[in-house]
């Protein structure tokens, strides 16, 4: 048994009861809690060989879904988790087994881990992605319409030139629209959420311009307020497309040191 | 008026969120990722084209963290890490390497493509890592001119780019972490190269541009954030370097007036710039020269009587 490793899904506060009961992880492995009572913490783990999970795209996608499902299940039971990234294993060391190494590590970092868990209690992560459809964004631009009309009557060479001009005009109008919507939405979301972070988009479409792609840390009770803001945005800007994901465990808000997000320190 | 639609509901349907989950769970930095524990985190997922980041792999190789894995895994990892860099020709020496990109200008399509800018004693190469592609390459001896160009992005940020022209008439616009350093290195490598003076670039006509603090209303109370402000004929735009787009956009129709008020601020010697707006109430700013900003903003304000036709935020203001 000494060569067994622990695959770690998440850290959580140690409390009575077993939130891991019946929860399965990667490839249906049963999960358990490794408690570090002295630290007031527990780790959600499965036991396995000290080898990373490797495989093709489809396999990894399936594992990611399984890992997410396990963390979500425990998060919904406990209200606070610090999720780990994929393939975090604690291997046995030369002088101690994996369990002992993990317990020691939890003990050493108990204070900051517990503090972060308290801050994240009852908070969910939401993902918001807003884009504008380039064509719809400039549908009512008078200059664009005038150019389009002019193109009908011109020679092919001139048409190419005008097409280039139209492209530039569309881009400019889209960018300006996107900036305006971003400022408006960001202001309204910032008043509701506890933290907001720009993220890179995962799904891209060349016909769309990116407006806002952010991870939001939101008290559970405010999820509907965010939904109301987004519905309103959609109502007032038909060219906007909204992706609204979550609620998730606070995947993007796990870092342990408050850097730029403290009051007065941002920007 | 139609009924406002009900609040949108977030979705957790894996069919919709899968790409995002893959990104968040495989990407280092998004999820808790701690030193001791990551005995094998970030291990290369062999054959996985969607591995979001192999960042950190070099560190692992460096610290021998992959030692316990089989030879083929290790060899693959080393190859992958090695593949990120430019392969040098015999006798070629790397002078400098920095992150940057190349502006693809093909017909009506233009777009920045990020990549590593490599300067050797023989070549200037912009190399994208994944998927690997040479975005731009030119021999140092084949370059005719280099010129620094400063452009102001929509958000009002100033970025210095490097424009290069080759003897055979190609031109390219490159971005680089240190455009000045790259410019100097190129000039010293090829004395025949003509270093053109920086392209002129002025503030918007009749406008104002500079560092500006914006007091962003937040759930936990207002938050001073630093950024770049730009006031021009289309209004005021403020953008933080941390955000992808401006956090404040006020079209001229939105601005009713501006004044200087005493108050605690990160800049401007205890003076605040308070802008009265048509639909957001008062917006509070701080600047090194509060009076100048207040006067310019006040001058931008729409004359009495036109405020009623203010565009809702987000629609472009009419440009005459």
Coordinates of C-alpha atoms in Angstrom, one line a residue:
Chain A
X1 CA 0.0 0.0 0.0
X2 CA 2.9 2.3 0.5
X3 CA 3.1 3.1 -3.2
X4 CA -0.4 4.4 -3.3
X5 CA -1.0 8.1 -4.1
X6 CA -3.9 10.4 -3.5
X7 CA -5.6 12.2 -6.3
X8 CA -6.9 15.5 -4.8
X9 CA -10.1 17.1 -6.1
X10 CA -10.7 19.8 -3.6
X11 CA -10.0 21.0 -0.1
X12 CA -12.9 21.8 2.3
X13 CA -13.5 22.6 6.0
X14 CA -13.5 19.5 8.2
X15 CA -17.0 19.1 9.6
X16 CA -19.1 16.3 11.0
X17 CA -20.9 14.2 8.4
X18 CA -19.5 12.8 5.2
X19 CA -20.2 15.1 2.2
X20 CA -18.2 12.6 0.0
X21 CA -20.7 9.8 0.6
X22 CA -21.8 8.3 -2.7
X23 CA -19.8 10.8 -4.8
X24 CA -17.7 9.3 -7.6
X25 CA -14.8 10.8 -9.4
X26 CA -12.6 10.0 -12.4
X27 CA -13.7 6.8 -14.1
X28 CA -16.3 6.3 -11.4
X29 CA -13.8 5.9 -8.6
X30 CA -15.4 6.3 -5.1
X31 CA -14.3 9.4 -3.3
X32 CA -13.5 9.8 0.3
X33 CA -12.5 12.6 2.7
X34 CA -9.0 12.6 4.1
X35 CA -9.4 14.6 7.3
X36 CA -6.7 16.6 9.0
X37 CA -8.5 17.3 12.2
X38 CA -5.8 19.4 13.7
X39 CA -5.9 21.7 10.7
X40 CA -9.7 21.9 10.6
X41 CA -9.5 20.8 7.0
X42 CA -10.2 17.9 4.8
X43 CA -9.3 16.8 1.3
X44 CA -11.6 15.2 -1.2
X45 CA -9.5 12.4 -2.7
X46 CA -9.5 9.0 -4.4
X47 CA -6.8 6.4 -3.9
X48 CA -4.8 5.3 -6.9
X49 CA -1.4 4.6 -8.3
X50 CA 1.0 7.6 -8.4
X51 CA 0.5 8.2 -12.1
X52 CA -1.2 11.0 -13.9
X53 CA -4.3 10.6 -16.0
X54 CA -3.3 10.6 -19.7
X55 CA -5.4 10.1 -22.7
X56 CA -6.9 11.5 -25.9
X57 CA -9.1 14.5 -26.1
X58 CA -12.3 12.7 -25.6
X59 CA -11.1 10.9 -22.6
X60 CA -9.8 14.1 -21.0
X61 CA -13.0 15.8 -21.7
X62 CA -14.9 13.0 -20.0
X63 CA -12.5 13.2 -17.0
X64 CA -12.9 16.9 -16.7
X65 CA -16.7 16.5 -16.6
X66 CA -16.4 13.8 -14.0
X67 CA -14.0 15.9 -11.9
X68 CA -16.3 18.9 -12.1
X69 CA -19.4 16.8 -11.2
X70 CA -17.6 15.4 -8.1
X71 CA -16.5 18.9 -6.9
X72 CA -19.9 20.4 -7.6
X73 CA -21.7 17.6 -5.6
X74 CA -19.5 18.2 -2.6
X75 CA -19.6 21.9 -2.9
X76 CA -23.4 21.9 -2.9
X77 CA -23.3 19.9 0.3
X78 CA -20.8 21.9 2.1
X79 CA -21.1 25.5 0.7
X80 CA -17.3 25.9 0.5
X81 CA -14.5 24.2 -1.4
X82 CA -11.1 25.1 -2.8
X83 CA -11.1 23.1 -6.1
X84 CA -7.9 21.7 -7.5
X85 CA -6.7 21.6 -11.0
X86 CA -6.7 18.4 -13.1
X87 CA -4.1 15.8 -12.2
X88 CA -3.1 16.9 -8.8
X89 CA -1.6 13.9 -7.1
X90 CA 0.2 13.5 -3.8
X91 CA 2.7 10.8 -4.3
X92 CA 4.3 8.9 -1.4
X93 CA 7.6 10.4 -0.4
X94 CA 10.7 8.6 0.8
X95 CA 10.0 9.2 4.5
X96 CA 6.2 9.3 4.6
X97 CA 3.2 8.0 2.8
X98 CA 0.9 10.1 0.7
X99 CA -1.7 10.5 3.5
X100 CA 0.9 11.7 6.0
X101 CA 2.4 14.1 3.5
X102 CA -0.9 15.6 2.6
X103 CA -1.9 16.0 6.3
X104 CA 1.4 17.6 7.1
X105 CA 1.0 20.0 4.2
X106 CA -2.6 20.9 5.2
X107 CA -1.4 21.5 8.7
X108 CA 1.3 23.9 7.5
X109 CA -1.1 25.9 5.4
X110 CA -4.1 25.6 7.7
X111 CA -4.5 29.3 8.5
X112 CA -4.5 30.7 4.9
X113 CA -6.6 27.8 3.6
X114 CA -9.2 28.1 6.3
X115 CA -9.3 31.9 5.8
X116 CA -9.9 31.6 2.1
X117 CA -12.6 28.9 2.6
X118 CA -14.4 31.2 5.0
X119 CA -14.3 34.0 2.4
X120 CA -15.7 31.7 -0.3
X121 CA -18.4 30.2 1.8
X122 CA -21.8 30.6 0.1
X123 CA -20.2 32.1 -3.0
X124 CA -20.5 30.8 -6.5
X125 CA -18.6 31.5 -9.7
X126 CA -20.6 32.6 -12.7
X127 CA -19.2 33.0 -16.2
X128 CA -20.5 35.8 -18.4
X129 CA -19.5 36.1 -22.0
X130 CA -21.0 38.9 -24.1
X131 CA -20.3 39.3 -27.8
X132 CA -21.9 41.5 -30.5
X133 CA -22.7 40.2 -33.9
X134 CA -20.6 42.4 -36.2
X135 CA -23.2 42.7 -38.9
X136 CA -26.2 43.3 -36.6
X137 CA -24.1 45.9 -34.7
X138 CA -23.8 48.1 -37.8
X139 CA -27.2 47.3 -39.3
X140 CA -28.4 50.8 -38.6
X141 CA -25.2 52.7 -39.3
X142 CA -26.2 55.3 -41.9
X143 CA -22.7 55.6 -43.4
X144 CA -22.6 51.9 -43.8
X145 CA -25.9 51.8 -45.6
X146 CA -24.9 54.7 -47.8
X147 CA -21.7 52.9 -48.8
X148 CA -23.6 49.7 -49.5
X149 CA -26.0 51.6 -51.8
X150 CA -23.1 53.3 -53.6
X151 CA -21.4 49.9 -54.2
X152 CA -24.3 48.7 -56.3
X153 CA -23.6 51.3 -59.0
X154 CA -19.8 51.2 -59.2
X155 CA -17.2 49.4 -61.2
X156 CA -15.7 46.2 -59.8
X157 CA -12.4 48.0 -58.9
X158 CA -14.2 50.8 -57.1
X159 CA -16.5 48.2 -55.4
X160 CA -13.4 46.5 -53.9
X161 CA -12.2 49.8 -52.5
X162 CA -15.6 50.6 -51.1
X163 CA -15.9 47.1 -49.6
X164 CA -12.6 47.7 -47.8
X165 CA -13.9 51.0 -46.5
X166 CA -17.2 49.4 -45.4
X167 CA -15.2 46.7 -43.5
X168 CA -13.3 49.4 -41.7
X169 CA -16.5 51.3 -40.9
X170 CA -18.2 48.2 -39.6
X171 CA -15.2 47.4 -37.4
X172 CA -15.1 50.9 -36.0
X173 CA -18.8 50.9 -35.2
X174 CA -18.7 47.5 -33.7
X175 CA -15.8 48.4 -31.5
X176 CA -17.5 51.5 -30.3
X177 CA -20.7 49.7 -29.6
X178 CA -18.8 46.9 -27.7
X179 CA -16.9 49.5 -25.6
X180 CA -20.2 51.2 -24.6
X181 CA -21.9 48.0 -23.7
X182 CA -18.9 46.8 -21.8
X183 CA -18.7 49.9 -19.7
X184 CA -22.5 49.8 -19.0
X185 CA -22.6 46.1 -18.1
X186 CA -19.4 46.1 -16.0
X187 CA -20.7 49.0 -14.0
X188 CA -23.9 47.2 -13.2
X189 CA -22.3 43.9 -12.5
X190 CA -19.6 45.4 -10.3
X191 CA -22.4 46.8 -8.0
X192 CA -23.8 43.3 -7.5
X193 CA -20.8 40.9 -7.4
X194 CA -18.0 40.5 -5.0
X195 CA -15.2 40.1 -7.5
X196 CA -15.0 40.4 -11.3
X197 CA -12.2 39.1 -13.4
X198 CA -11.5 39.4 -17.1
X199 CA -10.9 36.1 -18.7
X200 CA -10.0 34.9 -22.1
X201 CA -12.8 33.4 -24.1
X202 CA -12.8 29.8 -25.0
X203 CA -15.3 29.9 -27.8
X204 CA -14.6 32.2 -30.6
X205 CA -16.5 33.2 -33.7
X206 CA -15.0 35.6 -36.3
X207 CA -18.5 37.1 -36.9
X208 CA -18.6 38.3 -33.4
X209 CA -16.7 41.0 -31.5
X210 CA -15.9 40.2 -27.9
X211 CA -17.5 42.6 -25.4
X212 CA -17.0 41.1 -22.0
X213 CA -15.6 37.8 -20.8
X214 CA -15.5 37.6 -17.1
X215 CA -15.6 35.3 -14.1
X216 CA -17.8 36.7 -11.3
X217 CA -17.8 35.7 -7.6
X218 CA -21.3 36.1 -6.5
X219 CA -23.2 35.4 -3.2
X220 CA -25.7 32.7 -3.9
X221 CA -28.6 35.0 -3.3
X222 CA -27.4 37.4 -6.1
X223 CA -27.3 35.0 -9.0
X224 CA -30.8 36.1 -10.0
X225 CA -29.8 39.7 -9.9
X226 CA -26.9 39.0 -12.4
X227 CA -29.5 37.2 -14.5
X228 CA -31.7 40.3 -14.4
X229 CA -28.9 42.5 -15.5
X230 CA -28.1 40.2 -18.4
X231 CA -31.7 39.9 -19.5
X232 CA -31.9 43.7 -19.5
X233 CA -28.8 44.0 -21.6
X234 CA -30.2 41.5 -24.1
X235 CA -33.4 43.5 -24.2
X236 CA -31.7 46.8 -24.9
X237 CA -29.1 45.5 -27.4
X238 CA -30.5 42.9 -29.8
X239 CA -27.0 42.5 -31.4
X240 CA -25.6 41.1 -28.2
X241 CA -25.2 37.4 -27.6
X242 CA -25.0 36.2 -24.0
X243 CA -23.4 33.1 -22.6
X244 CA -24.2 32.6 -19.0
X245 CA -22.6 29.7 -17.2
X246 CA -22.7 28.4 -13.7
X247 CA -23.2 28.3 -10.9
X248 CA -19.8 26.7 -10.3
X249 CA -17.5 26.2 -7.4
X250 CA -15.2 29.2 -7.2
X251 CA -12.8 27.8 -9.7
X252 CA -11.3 31.2 -10.7
X253 CA -11.1 32.6 -7.2
X254 CA -8.9 30.2 -5.3
X255 CA -5.7 32.1 -5.0
X256 CA -4.6 32.5 -1.5
X257 CA -3.1 35.9 -1.5
X258 CA -5.2 39.0 -2.1
X259 CA -3.2 40.8 -4.8
X260 CA -4.9 43.4 -7.0
X261 CA -8.4 42.9 -5.8
X262 CA -8.1 44.5 -2.4
X263 CA -9.8 47.9 -1.9
X264 CA -7.8 50.7 -3.3
X265 CA -5.2 48.5 -4.8
X266 CA -6.8 47.5 -8.1
X267 CA -5.9 48.9 -11.5
Chain B
X1 CA -43.4 48.8 -24.0
X2 CA -43.1 45.0 -23.9
X3 CA -42.7 43.2 -20.6
X4 CA -39.1 43.0 -19.4
X5 CA -37.9 39.5 -19.9
X6 CA -37.4 37.3 -16.9
X7 CA -33.9 37.0 -15.4
X8 CA -31.5 34.8 -17.4
X9 CA -30.6 31.5 -15.8
X10 CA -27.0 30.3 -15.9
X11 CA -26.4 26.9 -17.4
X12 CA -24.3 24.0 -16.1
X13 CA -25.1 21.8 -19.0
X14 CA -21.8 20.1 -20.0
X15 CA -22.7 20.3 -23.6
X16 CA -22.5 24.1 -23.3
X17 CA -19.8 24.5 -20.6
X18 CA -17.4 21.7 -21.6
X19 CA -14.8 23.9 -23.3
X20 CA -14.9 26.3 -20.4
X21 CA -14.5 23.5 -17.9
X22 CA -11.6 22.1 -19.8
X23 CA -10.0 25.5 -19.8
X24 CA -10.5 26.1 -16.2
X25 CA -9.5 22.7 -15.0
X26 CA -6.5 22.2 -17.2
X27 CA -5.2 25.7 -17.1
X28 CA -2.7 26.4 -14.4
X29 CA -3.5 29.4 -12.3
X30 CA -7.3 29.2 -12.5
X31 CA -7.7 26.5 -9.8
X32 CA -5.7 26.0 -6.7
X33 CA -2.3 24.9 -7.7
X34 CA 0.2 24.5 -4.9
X35 CA 3.8 23.8 -4.8
X36 CA 4.2 20.6 -2.8
X37 CA 1.0 19.0 -4.0
X38 CA 1.7 19.4 -7.6
X39 CA 4.0 16.4 -7.7
X40 CA 2.5 15.5 -11.0
X41 CA 0.1 18.3 -11.9
X42 CA 0.6 19.6 -15.4
X43 CA 2.0 16.4 -16.6
X44 CA 1.7 16.3 -20.3
X45 CA -1.4 14.6 -21.5
X46 CA 0.0 12.6 -24.3
X47 CA -1.8 13.0 -27.5
X48 CA -4.1 15.7 -26.1
X49 CA -4.3 18.6 -28.5
X50 CA -6.5 20.5 -26.1
X51 CA -4.1 20.7 -23.3
X52 CA -4.6 24.3 -22.4
X53 CA -1.2 25.0 -21.0
X54 CA 2.0 23.2 -20.6
X55 CA 3.2 26.2 -18.7
X56 CA 5.2 25.1 -15.7
X57 CA 6.5 22.0 -17.5
X58 CA 10.0 23.5 -17.9
X59 CA 10.0 24.2 -14.2
X60 CA 9.1 20.6 -13.6
X61 CA 11.9 19.4 -15.8
X62 CA 14.2 21.7 -14.1
X63 CA 13.4 20.4 -10.7
X64 CA 13.5 16.8 -11.8
X65 CA 9.8 16.3 -11.0
X66 CA 9.3 14.1 -14.0
X67 CA 12.1 11.8 -13.0
X68 CA 9.8 9.2 -11.7
X69 CA 7.9 8.9 -14.9
X70 CA 8.8 6.7 -17.7
X71 CA 11.4 7.6 -20.2
X72 CA 9.0 8.1 -23.1
X73 CA 6.9 10.6 -21.1
X74 CA 9.9 12.5 -20.1
X75 CA 11.3 12.5 -23.7
X76 CA 8.0 13.8 -25.0
X77 CA 7.9 16.5 -22.4
X78 CA 11.4 17.6 -23.2
X79 CA 10.7 17.6 -26.9
X80 CA 7.5 19.7 -26.3
X81 CA 9.3 22.2 -24.2
X82 CA 12.1 22.4 -26.7
X83 CA 9.7 22.8 -29.5
X84 CA 8.6 26.1 -28.1
X85 CA 11.8 27.8 -29.1
X86 CA 13.3 28.7 -32.4
X87 CA 15.6 26.1 -33.9
X88 CA 18.9 27.8 -34.6
X89 CA 21.0 27.2 -37.7
X90 CA 24.6 26.2 -37.4
X91 CA 26.6 29.1 -36.3
X92 CA 23.5 31.2 -35.5
X93 CA 23.3 32.9 -32.1
X94 CA 20.1 34.1 -30.4
X95 CA 20.4 37.8 -29.5
X96 CA 17.2 38.3 -27.8
X97 CA 13.8 36.7 -27.3
X98 CA 10.6 38.4 -26.1
X99 CA 6.9 37.9 -26.4
X100 CA 5.1 39.9 -29.0
X101 CA 3.2 39.3 -32.2
X102 CA 2.7 40.0 -35.9
X103 CA -0.1 41.9 -37.5
X104 CA -1.5 39.9 -40.3
X105 CA -2.6 42.1 -43.1
X106 CA -4.2 40.1 -45.8
X107 CA -6.7 41.9 -47.9
X108 CA -9.4 43.3 -45.7
X109 CA -8.5 41.0 -42.9
X110 CA -6.1 42.4 -40.2
X111 CA -5.5 40.8 -36.9
X112 CA -2.7 40.5 -34.3
X113 CA -1.3 37.0 -34.0
X114 CA 0.7 36.5 -30.8
X115 CA 4.0 34.8 -30.9
X116 CA 7.6 34.9 -29.6
X117 CA 9.8 37.5 -31.3
X118 CA 13.2 35.9 -31.8
X119 CA 16.2 38.0 -32.9
X120 CA 19.3 36.1 -33.9
X121 CA 22.4 37.5 -35.4
X122 CA 21.0 36.4 -38.8
X123 CA 17.2 36.5 -38.6
X124 CA 14.2 38.2 -37.1
X125 CA 11.5 35.6 -36.6
X126 CA 8.1 35.7 -35.0
X127 CA 7.2 32.2 -34.0
X128 CA 3.8 30.9 -32.7
X129 CA 4.2 28.0 -30.4
X130 CA 0.9 26.1 -30.6
X131 CA 0.1 25.3 -33.3
X132 CA 3.6 26.0 -34.4
X133 CA 3.9 28.5 -37.2
X134 CA 6.4 31.0 -38.4
X135 CA 4.3 34.2 -38.5
X136 CA 7.0 36.4 -39.8
X137 CA 10.6 35.9 -40.8
X138 CA 13.2 38.1 -42.5
X139 CA 17.0 38.1 -42.6
X140 CA 18.6 40.8 -40.6
X141 CA 20.6 41.8 -43.7
X142 CA 17.4 41.9 -45.8
X143 CA 15.8 44.6 -43.7
X144 CA 15.8 48.1 -45.2
X145 CA 14.1 50.2 -42.4
X146 CA 12.9 49.9 -38.9
X147 CA 10.6 52.4 -37.3
X148 CA 8.8 52.7 -34.0
X149 CA 5.2 53.5 -34.3
X150 CA 2.9 54.5 -31.4
X151 CA -0.7 53.8 -31.7
X152 CA -3.5 54.5 -29.4
X153 CA -5.9 51.6 -28.9
X154 CA -9.7 52.1 -28.8
X155 CA -9.4 52.0 -25.0
X156 CA -6.9 54.9 -25.1
X157 CA -3.8 52.8 -24.3
X158 CA -0.7 53.7 -26.1
X159 CA 1.3 50.9 -27.6
X160 CA 4.6 51.1 -29.4
X161 CA 5.0 48.8 -32.3
X162 CA 7.9 48.1 -34.6
X163 CA 7.4 48.6 -38.3
X164 CA 10.0 46.8 -40.5
X165 CA 10.5 47.0 -44.2
X166 CA 12.6 44.6 -46.2
X167 CA 14.7 45.3 -49.3
X168 CA 12.3 43.3 -51.4
X169 CA 9.5 45.6 -50.4
X170 CA 7.7 43.7 -47.7
X171 CA 6.5 45.5 -44.6
X172 CA 5.3 44.2 -41.3
X173 CA 4.1 45.6 -38.0
X174 CA 5.4 43.7 -35.0
X175 CA 4.5 44.0 -31.4
X176 CA 7.1 43.2 -28.8
X177 CA 7.5 43.3 -25.0
X178 CA 10.4 45.7 -25.5
X179 CA 10.0 47.4 -28.8
X180 CA 12.8 49.9 -28.1
X181 CA 15.2 47.2 -27.2
X182 CA 14.4 45.3 -30.3
X183 CA 14.7 48.4 -32.4
X184 CA 18.2 49.1 -30.9
X185 CA 19.3 45.5 -31.3
X186 CA 18.3 45.5 -35.0
X187 CA 20.0 48.8 -35.7
X188 CA 23.3 47.6 -34.2
X189 CA 23.1 44.2 -35.9
X190 CA 22.7 45.8 -39.3
X191 CA 24.5 49.1 -39.7
X192 CA 23.1 49.5 -43.2
X193 CA 19.6 49.6 -41.8
X194 CA 17.9 52.9 -41.8
X195 CA 16.3 53.7 -38.4
X196 CA 13.5 56.1 -39.2
X197 CA 12.5 58.5 -36.5
X198 CA 9.4 57.5 -34.6
X199 CA 6.2 58.0 -36.5
X200 CA 4.3 61.1 -35.2
X201 CA 1.4 60.5 -33.0
X202 CA -0.6 63.2 -31.3
X203 CA -3.3 63.5 -28.7
X204 CA -6.8 63.6 -30.2
X205 CA -7.5 67.1 -31.6
X206 CA -9.0 69.3 -29.0
X207 CA -9.0 66.4 -26.6
X208 CA -7.2 65.3 -23.5
X209 CA -5.4 62.1 -22.7
X210 CA -3.6 60.8 -19.7
X211 CA -3.6 58.9 -16.5
X212 CA -7.0 59.0 -14.8
X213 CA -8.5 57.4 -11.8
X214 CA -12.0 56.2 -11.9
X215 CA -14.0 55.6 -8.8
X216 CA -15.8 52.4 -9.8
X217 CA -19.0 51.7 -7.9
X218 CA -18.6 48.3 -6.3
X219 CA -20.8 46.1 -4.1
X220 CA -18.3 46.5 -1.2
X221 CA -18.1 50.3 -1.7
X222 CA -16.5 52.4 -4.4
X223 CA -13.1 51.4 -5.6
X224 CA -10.4 53.7 -7.0
X225 CA -8.9 52.2 -10.1
X226 CA -6.1 53.6 -12.2
X227 CA -6.2 53.7 -15.9
X228 CA -6.0 55.8 -19.0
X229 CA -8.5 58.5 -19.8
X230 CA -9.2 59.9 -23.2
X231 CA -11.5 62.7 -24.0
X232 CA -12.3 63.5 -27.6
X233 CA -15.1 64.4 -29.9
X234 CA -16.8 61.1 -29.2
X235 CA -16.7 61.6 -25.5
X236 CA -14.8 60.3 -22.5
X237 CA -13.3 56.8 -22.5
X238 CA -11.6 55.3 -19.5
X239 CA -9.9 51.9 -19.5
X240 CA -7.9 50.0 -16.8
X241 CA -4.9 48.0 -18.1
X242 CA -6.5 45.0 -16.3
X243 CA -9.7 45.0 -18.4
X244 CA -10.2 44.0 -22.0
X245 CA -12.4 47.0 -22.7
X246 CA -13.1 50.4 -21.2
X247 CA -14.9 50.5 -17.9
X248 CA -16.4 53.9 -18.5
X249 CA -17.7 55.4 -21.7
X250 CA -19.5 58.7 -21.7
X251 CA -20.7 60.0 -25.1
X252 CA -21.0 63.8 -25.2
X253 CA -24.8 63.6 -24.9
X254 CA -24.3 61.7 -21.6
X255 CA -22.1 64.5 -20.1
X256 CA -24.2 67.2 -18.5
X257 CA -21.4 69.1 -16.8
X258 CA -18.2 68.7 -14.7
X259 CA -16.7 70.4 -11.7
X260 CA -13.8 70.1 -9.3
X261 CA -14.7 69.2 -5.7
X262 CA -12.5 68.8 -2.6
X263 CA -12.3 65.1 -1.6
X264 CA -9.9 62.3 -0.9
X265 CA -8.4 61.0 -4.1
X266 CA -5.4 59.0 -5.2
X267 CA -4.2 62.0 -7.3
X268 CA -4.9 65.7 -7.8
X269 CA -4.0 67.0 -4.3
X270 CA -7.3 66.3 -2.6
X271 CA -9.3 67.4 -5.6
X272 CA -11.9 65.3 -7.3
X273 CA -13.4 65.7 -10.8
X274 CA -17.1 65.1 -10.6
X275 CA -19.0 64.6 -13.8
X276 CA -22.7 64.9 -13.9
X277 CA -24.2 62.4 -16.4
X278 CA -27.6 62.0 -17.9
X279 CA -28.2 58.4 -16.9
X280 CA -25.6 57.3 -14.4
X281 CA -25.8 60.2 -11.9
X282 CA -22.4 61.5 -10.8
X283 CA -19.2 59.9 -11.9
X284 CA -16.1 60.6 -9.8
X285 CA -12.7 60.8 -11.3
X286 CA -9.2 61.9 -10.1
X287 CA -6.4 63.3 -12.2
X288 CA -3.0 65.0 -11.8
X289 CA -4.6 68.0 -13.4
X290 CA -8.2 68.0 -12.1
X291 CA -9.0 71.5 -13.3
X292 CA -7.9 70.8 -16.8
X293 CA -10.0 67.6 -17.0
X294 CA -13.0 69.3 -15.4
X295 CA -12.8 72.2 -17.8
X296 CA -12.5 70.0 -20.9
X297 CA -15.3 67.7 -19.7
X298 CA -17.5 70.7 -19.0
X299 CA -16.8 72.0 -22.5
X300 CA -17.8 68.6 -24.0
X301 CA -21.1 68.8 -22.2
X302 CA -24.1 69.0 -24.5
X303 CA -25.7 72.4 -24.5
X304 CA -28.9 72.8 -22.6
X305 CA -31.9 71.2 -24.2
X306 CA -30.2 68.4 -26.1
X307 CA -29.8 66.2 -23.1
X308 CA -33.3 64.9 -23.6
X309 CA -32.2 63.1 -26.8
X310 CA -29.3 61.4 -25.1
X311 CA -28.3 58.1 -26.6
X312 CA -28.7 55.2 -24.2
X313 CA -25.3 54.0 -23.0
X314 CA -23.8 51.6 -25.5
X315 CA -25.1 53.2 -28.7
X316 CA -22.6 55.2 -30.6
X317 CA -23.1 58.9 -30.2
X318 CA -23.7 60.8 -33.4
X319 CA -20.5 62.0 -34.9
X320 CA -20.9 65.1 -37.0

